[in-house]
Amino acid sequence: MAASGWLTGKVKAVPSGDTLVIMMRDLKEVIPPEKSITLSFIIAPRLAWRHGTDEPFAWDSREFLRKLCIGKDVRFKVDYIIPGTGREFGTVYLDDKNVAGLVVSQGFAKVKKQGNKGEGSPYATEMLILEGIARDQSLGCWSKEHKAVEASVRILPTSSIREASASGVKGFIAEMKGRALNAIVEQVRDGSTLRVYLIPSFHFCQVYVAGVQAPSMGKHASIPNTVPQTKTITGEESNETQAPMMAVAAQKKQHVVSPVAYSEIPPDRFGKEAKHFAETRVLSREVRIVLEGTDSFDNMFGSVYYSDGNNTKDLALELVENGFAKYVEWSANMLEVVTKKKLKNGELKAKKERLRIWTGFKPPVTNTKPIRNQNFSGKVIEVVNGYCIIVADDAACGNPLVERRVNISSIRPPKVVDPSGENKTVEHFARAAKEFLRTRLIGKQVNVSMEYSRKINIAEGCVNAHAINLPDKVLDYGSIFLPSQVQPVGSPSLVNSSNPLGVNVAELLLSRGFADITRHRDLLAAYSRAEKAKKGYHHSKKEYPVTHMNNLTMVPAKRARDFLHLLKRNRRHSAIVEYVFSGHRFKLTIPNETCIIAFAFSGVRCPAKNEPYSDEAIALMRRRILQRDVEIEIEAVDKTGTFLGSLWESKTNMATVLLEAGLAKLSSFGLDRISDSQTLIRAEQSAKKNKLKVWENYNDSELVSQESMTKETYKISSKVIVTEVLGGGKFYVQIVGDHRLAIIQQKLASLELNDQLEAVTAEGPAYILPDTLEGQDNTSEVQAVQNNQVVSLQPRWSSLFKDQLDTLNDIAALETMQDGAKAKAQSEATPFNPSKGDLVLAQFSLDNSWNRAMVCEMNCSK
């Protein structure tokens, strides 16, 4: 049976040294028809299948024909067809040269003995002439050198890769990972699955293209049959057929057993097109394969690169960009970051253009909306957590109340698996991520590029969420960039110099292992670095120390007051401002003391809530000290458990900042305890002079007149006697004619002195009570010896000694008191034995002065 007419097409595959697969030229069909043409009048050496043995020069013959014709346009016609098998034999011309003649002239094929089919054919005669020339020159199959014949036979491995390597496929991948292996594609199973020969080992293996998945080609139906079928192969068919499994001696019987039955599964949509796309680029071509990894079934995944003219192309990228495959995240994780980014962008481009498998694609409904043209810069005033910050917008024209909450896009909190199998966010990692951002961003200028907003149902996760009707919360997400001039010290490798905005804060978090990634964009590099270095939560054995803090803001005031003496042990403490309650009251964390306290400025008060300038005072403190490292000095604690003292940030007393801005006033209470009191007074006077904020209605002249009137109205003149000068303009006086003096004299006259007092006073002159007894409640402690006279003080005397007049100068009154005491002592003669801790009136032998004292030690040996 002969076919007439010449056809044109392109060589798609070369199965053997005498067979070509040619694609017809049909512009109407997406997948043009194909013909498998066996070259007429010649027969090439047979290739072995898998673990067999080649005929001499079989591989060289196939390679000669493959390199000669693959991917080239040819002209051909069918000479005859074998009845029953439908095998077509024909003549193929490449650039006006007979392909069969070229093969025969190199000695890679022999001319078949012609019967009736080839008698009188000019091609057969031409083939015989070329064969004779090759035989005379000992080319190819006609070689007489035994070594050359042996070298032409491939040594095929006797086992597969799985069997050859002691550690199996995974061991082979680990050994070859990252290396470019040369291979020749023998079959394209589907668009993303290839069967190849690795060169020069000739291992036959199946490789899946990493990072993508093409549509499946389905399965053919099979009829169950357990009866062995015997097939006889004739000598003529053995010479003419090209299937590898038919390369056996003539008249050999083969037993073929039907596989397990299964129903036919049709190819997926665009499955055939994807396969054809891959075949036209890599089938029967030399490729480079970079093995990337394996799955749980030991299937090999790799990147496939082929030549297209002078360019090298990635098969995975070509499939994705042309809409013949989908991006697969889990296998793409085996690839380099740059390659993953290209594949992801290629898929997005194909989706946007609705190519092939993405025809009719509609983006899924989402609660996310893009934010466009909303880029701004500002200063970070608060780090809410490791993934959200608050930025003061510079575009607000100085309005201190304009703040924008920005959630960092493309990252999420890390998840770990606890023993119960549940994914939970680790608290210490969240705390470490927040501290990492606080130390690097707070108070720094950043650039923000807003990207999208997302609705969050805040009722999700509640126990009675179905009964709660809560509105959705909208969160804004964006990228935050730290300018290079304020880049953190010690992290030069993290900065993307190509980005004019600076280093991406999300990249900083990922590179330290403080966050997980949503698997896209430029952040994959930082994530991979942290994963390889086993930083943060990537280190399975690393645990951050759990810190227990005493939260004194949540305990009764009495317990907070109990901590006062602990906090006053050190003059100053380093602290972190966690929250600003008002302009003068804050929530502080003191790391060294592991406690959280409520703190307020001593002697400084800002406007209360809803009063004028209250919000401005809060905004000022948020920008100046929120989440900053500060120093505090604690002086006291009030009845609500709030600690009072002074606070410095960068050696600046922040109370002074409030007073200078006119957002606070000084209070007389506690002002004497403040070491910087004069500085605070000057700051307040400056605000008064400039009539700032709370002093905007301040009138200096009216205040002076009121003070003068007050002084004149309440001016009192008294005649006094100076009893003691303490120095520095401070002295004690006794008002002449004060009636309380007589009361004190009477009380002293009723004192009962013991016999020892009588003996002592009889030996010397009368003793004079000192001019003053301090009216303050800071009793001195003295050590009384036997030479001192001690008088017990009743509790009711404590109020008398607190008056301004505490001394007696009347000697006569004292003598009278002594006489009365002597008489009463003689009559009653009650002994006085003071004990340790008693408050007494004691006469000291050094200067014979009487002083209030406390017995702190008893010395009975004297």
Short mmCIF file of C-alpha atoms in Angstrom, two decimals, residues 54-495:
data_model
loop_
_atom_site.label_atom_id
_atom_site.label_comp_id
_atom_site.label_asym_id
_atom_site.label_seq_id
_atom_site.Cartn_x
_atom_site.Cartn_y
_atom_site.Cartn_z
CA ASP A 54 22.14 -2.48 22.82
CA GLU A 55 23.23 -3.71 19.45
CA PRO A 56 26.58 -2.16 18.48
CA PHE A 57 26.32 1.48 17.41
CA ALA A 58 22.59 1.61 18.23
CA TRP A 59 22.93 4.61 20.55
CA ASP A 60 25.33 6.39 18.16
CA SER A 61 22.87 5.85 15.32
CA ARG A 62 19.98 7.30 17.28
CA GLU A 63 22.05 10.28 18.45
CA PHE A 64 23.22 11.03 14.90
CA LEU A 65 19.66 11.10 13.59
CA ARG A 66 18.40 13.06 16.64
CA LYS A 67 20.98 15.80 16.35
CA LEU A 68 20.48 15.93 12.59
CA CYS A 69 16.71 16.33 12.48
CA ILE A 70 15.15 17.28 15.86
CA GLY A 71 13.11 20.46 15.70
CA LYS A 72 13.81 21.02 11.99
CA ASP A 73 11.43 21.34 9.07
CA VAL A 74 11.45 18.37 6.70
CA ARG A 75 9.69 17.21 3.55
CA PHE A 76 8.46 13.64 3.45
CA LYS A 77 6.11 11.17 1.82
CA VAL A 78 4.82 7.76 2.83
CA ASP A 79 6.13 4.97 0.60
CA TYR A 80 4.11 2.06 2.02
CA ILE A 81 2.21 0.91 5.12
CA ILE A 82 2.43 -2.48 6.83
CA PRO A 83 -1.05 -4.03 6.85
CA GLY A 84 -2.44 -4.84 10.28
CA THR A 85 0.05 -2.77 12.29
CA GLY A 86 -0.43 0.40 10.28
CA ARG A 87 3.28 1.13 10.45
CA GLU A 88 4.28 3.72 7.86
CA PHE A 89 7.54 3.69 5.93
CA GLY A 90 8.61 6.70 3.95
CA THR A 91 11.25 8.95 2.51
CA VAL A 92 12.31 12.08 4.38
CA TYR A 93 14.25 15.01 2.95
CA LEU A 94 16.12 17.60 5.00
CA ASP A 95 17.29 20.58 2.94
CA ASP A 96 17.06 18.51 -0.28
CA LYS A 97 19.09 15.68 1.25
CA ASN A 98 17.72 12.22 1.79
CA VAL A 99 17.87 11.56 5.52
CA ALA A 100 18.14 7.79 5.03
CA GLY A 101 21.13 8.29 2.74
CA LEU A 102 22.85 10.48 5.32
CA VAL A 103 22.42 7.79 7.99
CA VAL A 104 23.67 5.00 5.71
CA SER A 105 26.67 7.03 4.53
CA GLN A 106 27.89 7.32 8.16
CA GLY A 107 27.58 3.59 8.70
CA PHE A 108 24.78 3.92 11.29
CA ALA A 109 22.29 1.82 9.30
CA LYS A 110 22.26 -1.00 6.77
CA VAL A 111 20.23 -1.32 3.62
CA LYS A 112 17.57 -4.00 3.89
CA LYS A 113 17.42 -6.73 1.34
CA GLN A 114 14.84 -5.62 -1.15
CA GLY A 115 11.97 -7.81 -2.28
CA ASN A 116 9.14 -6.76 -4.46
CA LYS A 117 8.73 -3.53 -2.49
CA GLY A 118 11.99 -1.94 -3.51
CA GLU A 119 12.64 -3.37 -6.97
CA GLY A 120 13.36 -0.65 -9.45
CA SER A 121 13.35 2.10 -6.80
CA PRO A 122 16.02 4.76 -7.42
CA TYR A 123 16.27 5.29 -3.63
CA ALA A 124 17.20 1.65 -3.03
CA THR A 125 19.97 1.81 -5.60
CA GLU A 126 21.29 5.01 -4.04
CA MET A 127 21.25 3.41 -0.59
CA LEU A 128 23.30 0.42 -1.82
CA ILE A 129 25.96 2.70 -3.27
CA LEU A 130 26.26 4.69 -0.01
CA GLU A 131 26.41 1.50 2.03
CA GLY A 132 29.27 0.24 -0.05
CA ILE A 133 31.26 3.41 0.52
CA ALA A 134 30.68 3.20 4.33
CA ARG A 135 31.71 -0.50 4.31
CA ASP A 136 34.90 0.29 2.47
CA GLN A 137 35.73 3.02 4.97
CA SER A 138 34.82 0.82 7.98
CA LEU A 139 32.39 3.42 9.30
CA GLY A 140 29.93 2.77 12.11
CA CYS A 141 28.41 -0.67 11.93
CA TRP A 142 31.07 -1.73 9.42
CA SER A 143 33.91 -1.07 11.81
CA LYS A 144 36.41 -3.92 12.07
CA GLU A 145 38.01 -2.70 15.32
CA HIS A 146 36.85 -4.81 18.22
CA LYS A 147 37.43 -2.07 20.79
CA ALA A 148 35.38 0.42 18.80
CA VAL A 149 32.53 -2.07 18.57
CA GLU A 150 32.60 -2.68 22.35
CA ALA A 151 32.75 1.02 23.11
CA SER A 152 29.63 1.66 21.02
CA VAL A 153 27.49 -0.51 23.29
CA ARG A 154 25.93 1.34 26.25
CA ILE A 155 26.45 -0.12 29.69
CA LEU A 156 22.99 0.27 31.17
CA PRO A 157 22.65 0.16 34.97
CA THR A 158 21.28 -3.11 36.25
CA SER A 159 19.17 -1.40 38.91
CA SER A 160 17.17 1.75 39.37
CA ILE A 161 18.31 4.77 41.37
CA ARG A 162 16.21 3.60 44.29
CA GLU A 163 18.01 0.25 44.30
CA ALA A 164 21.48 1.53 43.37
CA SER A 165 21.88 3.97 46.27
CA ALA A 166 22.19 2.66 49.82
CA SER A 167 20.02 5.50 51.10
CA GLY A 168 17.60 5.32 48.18
CA VAL A 169 16.32 8.26 46.16
CA LYS A 170 16.74 10.69 49.05
CA GLY A 171 20.41 9.84 49.32
CA PHE A 172 20.87 10.33 45.59
CA ILE A 173 19.11 13.70 45.75
CA ALA A 174 21.20 14.78 48.73
CA GLU A 175 24.37 13.90 46.82
CA MET A 176 23.32 15.58 43.57
CA LYS A 177 21.30 18.51 44.95
CA GLY A 178 22.20 21.77 43.28
CA ARG A 179 24.19 20.12 40.49
CA ALA A 180 23.19 20.49 36.84
CA LEU A 181 22.77 16.99 35.38
CA ASN A 182 22.72 16.45 31.62
CA ALA A 183 19.81 14.39 30.38
CA ILE A 184 17.86 13.49 27.25
CA VAL A 185 14.07 13.49 27.46
CA GLU A 186 12.65 10.18 26.23
CA GLN A 187 8.98 10.76 27.06
CA VAL A 188 6.66 13.52 28.23
CA ARG A 189 4.04 11.93 30.46
CA ASP A 190 2.19 15.22 30.99
CA GLY A 191 3.15 18.86 30.87
CA SER A 192 5.10 18.73 34.14
CA THR A 193 6.32 15.10 34.23
CA LEU A 194 9.27 13.87 32.16
CA ARG A 195 11.01 10.54 31.72
CA VAL A 196 14.67 10.99 30.95
CA TYR A 197 18.02 9.28 30.55
CA LEU A 198 20.66 10.82 32.79
CA ILE A 199 23.93 11.23 30.89
CA PRO A 200 26.42 9.57 31.11
CA SER A 201 25.11 7.09 33.73
CA PHE A 202 22.07 6.20 31.55
CA HIS A 203 19.83 5.96 34.59
CA PHE A 204 16.26 6.05 33.38
CA CYS A 205 14.12 8.07 35.81
CA GLN A 206 10.96 10.09 36.06
CA VAL A 207 11.32 13.73 37.10
CA TYR A 208 8.53 16.06 38.19
CA VAL A 209 8.99 19.73 37.44
CA ALA A 210 9.30 21.48 40.82
CA GLY A 211 7.03 24.38 41.66
CA VAL A 212 4.29 23.71 39.09
CA GLN A 213 1.65 21.16 38.19
CA ALA A 214 0.19 20.74 34.72
CA PRO A 215 -3.25 19.23 34.02
CA SER A 216 -3.40 15.44 34.14
CA MET A 217 -3.58 13.28 31.00
CA GLY A 218 -6.00 10.87 32.65
CA LYS A 219 -5.93 7.08 32.28
CA HIS A 220 -7.00 4.62 29.63
CA ALA A 221 -9.58 1.98 30.43
CA SER A 222 -8.37 -1.59 31.05
CA ILE A 223 -10.32 -4.88 30.87
CA PRO A 224 -9.41 -7.39 33.60
CA ASN A 225 -7.81 -10.52 32.26
CA THR A 226 -5.77 -13.01 34.27
CA VAL A 227 -5.05 -15.36 31.32
CA PRO A 228 -1.51 -15.01 29.93
CA GLN A 229 -1.52 -13.97 26.30
CA THR A 230 1.13 -15.33 23.96
CA LYS A 231 2.26 -13.17 21.08
CA THR A 232 4.48 -14.41 18.29
CA ILE A 233 6.78 -11.94 16.61
CA THR A 234 7.84 -12.67 13.07
CA GLY A 235 11.24 -11.95 11.73
CA GLU A 236 9.99 -9.28 9.37
CA GLU A 237 8.09 -7.46 12.11
CA SER A 238 11.14 -7.72 14.34
CA ASN A 239 13.18 -5.94 11.70
CA GLU A 240 10.56 -3.31 10.96
CA THR A 241 9.08 -2.46 14.37
CA GLN A 242 10.66 0.28 16.46
CA ALA A 243 9.28 -0.39 19.90
CA PRO A 244 12.06 -1.09 22.42
CA MET A 245 10.33 -4.14 23.79
CA MET A 246 10.25 -5.66 20.28
CA ALA A 247 14.04 -5.61 19.96
CA VAL A 248 14.40 -9.35 20.49
CA ALA A 249 15.22 -12.22 18.27
CA ALA A 250 12.67 -13.39 15.74
CA GLN A 251 10.23 -16.11 16.64
CA LYS A 252 10.59 -15.28 20.39
CA LYS A 253 7.46 -15.64 22.47
CA GLN A 254 6.41 -13.05 25.04
CA HIS A 255 3.82 -13.44 27.78
CA VAL A 256 1.76 -10.30 28.29
CA VAL A 257 -0.56 -10.14 31.33
CA SER A 258 -3.27 -7.50 31.44
CA PRO A 259 -2.93 -5.01 34.31
CA VAL A 260 -5.50 -4.51 37.01
CA ALA A 261 -8.73 -3.16 35.59
CA TYR A 262 -9.72 0.45 36.04
CA SER A 263 -12.16 2.76 34.33
CA GLU A 264 -11.06 5.37 31.85
CA ILE A 265 -10.30 8.79 33.23
CA PRO A 266 -10.39 11.52 30.57
CA PRO A 267 -7.63 14.15 30.43
CA ASP A 268 -8.11 17.36 32.35
CA ARG A 269 -8.96 20.51 30.49
CA PHE A 270 -5.88 21.70 28.56
CA GLY A 271 -4.05 18.51 29.59
CA LYS A 272 -3.26 17.54 25.99
CA GLU A 273 -2.27 21.09 25.13
CA ALA A 274 0.11 21.27 28.09
CA LYS A 275 1.71 17.97 27.10
CA HIS A 276 2.12 19.12 23.51
CA PHE A 277 3.63 22.40 24.69
CA ALA A 278 6.27 20.53 26.70
CA GLU A 279 6.95 18.01 23.92
CA THR A 280 7.70 20.68 21.35
CA ARG A 281 10.35 22.13 23.69
CA VAL A 282 12.09 19.23 25.42
CA LEU A 283 11.15 15.87 23.85
CA SER A 284 14.24 14.14 22.37
CA ARG A 285 16.30 17.14 23.36
CA GLU A 286 19.23 17.62 25.66
CA VAL A 287 18.22 19.36 28.89
CA ARG A 288 19.83 20.29 32.18
CA ILE A 289 18.09 19.05 35.30
CA VAL A 290 18.80 20.47 38.76
CA LEU A 291 17.41 18.05 41.32
CA GLU A 292 15.70 19.94 44.16
CA GLY A 293 14.16 17.32 46.45
CA THR A 294 11.68 14.49 46.91
CA ASP A 295 8.21 14.03 48.28
CA SER A 296 7.01 11.43 50.79
CA PHE A 297 6.77 8.83 47.99
CA ASP A 298 10.39 9.36 46.88
CA ASN A 299 9.35 11.04 43.65
CA MET A 300 12.12 13.24 42.31
CA PHE A 301 11.48 16.94 41.76
CA GLY A 302 13.78 19.22 39.85
CA SER A 303 14.14 22.28 37.66
CA VAL A 304 14.33 21.60 33.91
CA TYR A 305 16.26 23.98 31.64
CA TYR A 306 16.36 23.71 27.84
CA SER A 307 17.98 25.68 25.03
CA ASP A 308 15.96 27.89 22.73
CA GLY A 309 18.47 29.19 20.23
CA ASN A 310 21.07 31.11 22.20
CA ASN A 311 18.83 31.41 25.28
CA THR A 312 18.28 29.02 28.17
CA LYS A 313 14.72 28.78 29.43
CA ASP A 314 13.06 27.29 32.49
CA LEU A 315 10.32 24.82 31.56
CA ALA A 316 8.36 25.51 34.77
CA LEU A 317 8.32 29.24 34.12
CA GLU A 318 7.26 28.75 30.49
CA LEU A 319 4.40 26.48 31.53
CA VAL A 320 3.14 28.91 34.16
CA GLU A 321 3.44 32.06 32.07
CA ASN A 322 1.54 30.46 29.16
CA GLY A 323 -1.26 29.20 31.39
CA PHE A 324 -0.43 25.50 31.09
CA ALA A 325 0.36 24.89 34.76
CA LYS A 326 -0.41 26.13 38.26
CA TYR A 327 2.04 27.34 40.85
CA VAL A 328 2.38 24.75 43.66
CA GLU A 329 3.57 26.17 46.96
CA TRP A 330 4.83 23.01 48.68
CA SER A 331 7.12 21.91 45.84
CA ALA A 332 8.15 25.50 45.09
CA ASN A 333 9.62 25.65 48.59
CA MET A 334 12.41 23.43 47.28
CA LEU A 335 13.48 26.18 44.86
CA GLU A 336 15.55 29.29 45.32
CA VAL A 337 13.76 32.45 46.41
CA VAL A 338 14.28 34.24 43.09
CA THR A 339 12.84 31.30 41.15
CA LYS A 340 9.82 31.10 43.43
CA LYS A 341 9.14 34.77 42.91
CA LYS A 342 9.31 34.41 39.12
CA LEU A 343 6.88 31.48 39.16
CA LYS A 344 4.44 33.31 41.39
CA ASN A 345 4.55 36.44 39.24
CA GLY A 346 4.15 34.31 36.11
CA GLU A 347 0.98 32.74 37.49
CA LEU A 348 -0.42 36.14 38.44
CA LYS A 349 0.24 37.37 34.91
CA ALA A 350 -1.51 34.33 33.38
CA LYS A 351 -4.48 34.78 35.71
CA LYS A 352 -4.74 38.42 34.78
CA GLU A 353 -4.73 37.60 31.04
CA ARG A 354 -7.04 34.57 31.54
CA LEU A 355 -4.72 32.22 29.61
CA ARG A 356 -5.60 28.55 28.98
CA ILE A 357 -6.40 26.91 32.32
CA TRP A 358 -7.29 30.35 33.69
CA THR A 359 -9.99 30.94 31.05
CA GLY A 360 -13.02 32.29 32.88
CA PHE A 361 -11.06 32.63 36.09
CA LYS A 362 -12.69 34.85 38.68
CA PRO A 363 -10.76 35.98 41.75
CA PRO A 364 -12.26 34.49 44.93
CA VAL A 365 -14.46 36.71 47.02
CA THR A 366 -12.35 38.21 49.77
CA ASN A 367 -12.75 40.66 52.61
CA THR A 368 -9.64 42.50 51.44
CA LYS A 369 -9.66 45.80 49.56
CA PRO A 370 -6.58 47.36 47.98
CA ILE A 371 -5.35 50.71 49.28
CA ARG A 372 -3.83 52.81 46.52
CA ASN A 373 -1.79 55.99 46.59
CA GLN A 374 -1.64 56.16 50.37
CA ASN A 375 2.05 56.36 51.13
CA PHE A 376 3.25 58.55 53.99
CA SER A 377 6.10 59.02 56.42
CA GLY A 378 6.06 59.65 60.14
CA LYS A 379 7.51 58.86 63.52
CA VAL A 380 6.73 55.60 65.32
CA ILE A 381 5.10 56.46 68.64
CA GLU A 382 3.89 53.02 69.75
CA VAL A 383 4.53 49.34 69.04
CA VAL A 384 1.22 47.61 69.75
CA ASN A 385 2.68 44.14 69.20
CA GLY A 386 5.25 42.47 67.01
CA TYR A 387 3.08 42.93 63.93
CA CYS A 388 1.34 46.30 64.44
CA ILE A 389 2.64 49.82 65.10
CA ILE A 390 1.17 53.33 65.45
CA VAL A 391 2.74 56.09 63.37
CA ALA A 392 2.28 59.85 63.69
CA ASP A 393 1.55 61.05 60.15
CA ASP A 394 3.84 63.89 59.04
CA ALA A 395 1.20 65.00 56.54
CA ALA A 396 -1.06 66.07 59.42
CA CYS A 397 0.61 69.51 59.44
CA GLY A 398 1.67 69.30 63.05
CA ASN A 399 -1.63 68.07 64.47
CA PRO A 400 -0.52 65.92 67.42
CA LEU A 401 -3.76 63.95 67.47
CA VAL A 402 -3.37 62.37 64.00
CA GLU A 403 -2.11 58.82 64.46
CA ARG A 404 -2.35 55.88 62.06
CA ARG A 405 -2.38 52.23 63.06
CA VAL A 406 -0.52 50.07 60.53
CA ASN A 407 -0.45 46.27 60.52
CA ILE A 408 2.63 44.83 58.85
CA SER A 409 1.60 43.00 55.68
CA SER A 410 2.82 39.65 54.36
CA ILE A 411 3.71 38.22 57.79
CA ARG A 412 1.86 36.51 60.61
CA PRO A 413 2.67 35.39 64.15
CA PRO A 414 4.63 32.14 64.35
CA LYS A 415 2.75 28.95 65.15
CA VAL A 416 4.06 25.91 66.98
CA VAL A 417 2.49 22.56 67.74
CA ASP A 418 1.99 21.70 71.40
CA PRO A 419 1.87 18.09 72.69
CA SER A 420 -1.89 17.95 72.12
CA GLY A 421 -1.38 18.63 68.41
CA GLU A 422 -2.96 22.08 68.38
CA ASN A 423 -1.33 25.10 66.80
CA LYS A 424 -0.82 27.90 69.31
CA THR A 425 0.99 31.21 69.21
CA VAL A 426 3.91 31.15 71.64
CA GLU A 427 3.62 34.00 74.12
CA HIS A 428 7.33 34.45 74.62
CA PHE A 429 7.94 34.75 70.87
CA ALA A 430 5.26 37.44 70.65
CA ARG A 431 6.85 39.30 73.55
CA ALA A 432 10.29 38.98 71.97
CA ALA A 433 8.98 40.23 68.61
CA LYS A 434 7.41 43.28 70.27
CA GLU A 435 10.61 44.08 72.16
CA PHE A 436 12.62 43.63 68.96
CA LEU A 437 10.49 46.24 67.18
CA ARG A 438 10.36 48.58 70.17
CA THR A 439 14.12 48.84 70.48
CA ARG A 440 14.52 49.50 66.75
CA LEU A 441 11.53 51.59 65.73
CA ILE A 442 10.21 53.62 68.65
CA GLY A 443 10.82 57.31 68.03
CA LYS A 444 12.31 56.63 64.57
CA GLN A 445 11.18 58.12 61.26
CA VAL A 446 9.74 55.48 58.91
CA ASN A 447 8.21 55.33 55.43
CA VAL A 448 4.86 53.54 55.13
CA SER A 449 3.36 52.13 51.95
CA MET A 450 -0.27 51.13 52.51
CA GLU A 451 -1.42 48.09 50.55
CA TYR A 452 -4.82 46.77 51.57
CA SER A 453 -7.49 46.71 54.26
CA ARG A 454 -9.24 43.64 55.64
CA LYS A 455 -12.42 43.15 57.59
CA ILE A 456 -12.03 41.10 60.75
CA ASN A 457 -15.01 39.64 62.59
CA ILE A 458 -14.13 40.33 66.21
CA ALA A 459 -16.89 37.98 67.38
CA GLU A 460 -15.00 34.97 65.99
CA GLY A 461 -13.58 32.82 68.73
CA CYS A 462 -16.08 33.97 71.37
CA VAL A 463 -17.95 31.30 73.32
CA ASN A 464 -21.32 32.88 72.55
CA ALA A 465 -20.32 34.36 69.21
CA HIS A 466 -23.69 33.47 67.68
CA ALA A 467 -25.45 35.53 70.33
CA ILE A 468 -23.15 38.52 69.99
CA ASN A 469 -23.88 41.05 67.29
CA LEU A 470 -20.54 42.80 67.00
CA PRO A 471 -19.54 44.98 64.04
CA ASP A 472 -16.64 43.99 61.79
CA LYS A 473 -13.32 45.66 62.44
CA VAL A 474 -11.32 46.99 59.50
CA LEU A 475 -7.54 46.63 59.74
CA ASP A 476 -5.15 48.48 57.43
CA TYR A 477 -2.06 46.63 56.22
CA GLY A 478 1.07 48.01 54.66
CA SER A 479 4.83 47.76 54.31
CA ILE A 480 7.01 49.74 56.73
CA PHE A 481 10.49 50.81 55.71
CA LEU A 482 13.24 52.06 57.99
CA PRO A 483 15.43 54.59 56.13
CA SER A 484 19.02 53.50 55.70
CA GLN A 485 20.38 56.40 57.74
CA VAL A 486 18.58 55.02 60.83
CA GLN A 487 19.09 51.37 60.00
CA PRO A 488 19.74 49.14 63.05
CA VAL A 489 23.39 48.66 63.82
CA GLY A 490 24.71 45.22 63.03
CA SER A 491 22.26 44.31 60.28
CA PRO A 492 23.85 45.47 57.00
CA SER A 493 23.08 42.22 55.25
CA LEU A 494 19.35 42.72 55.71
CA VAL A 495 19.13 46.01 53.88
#
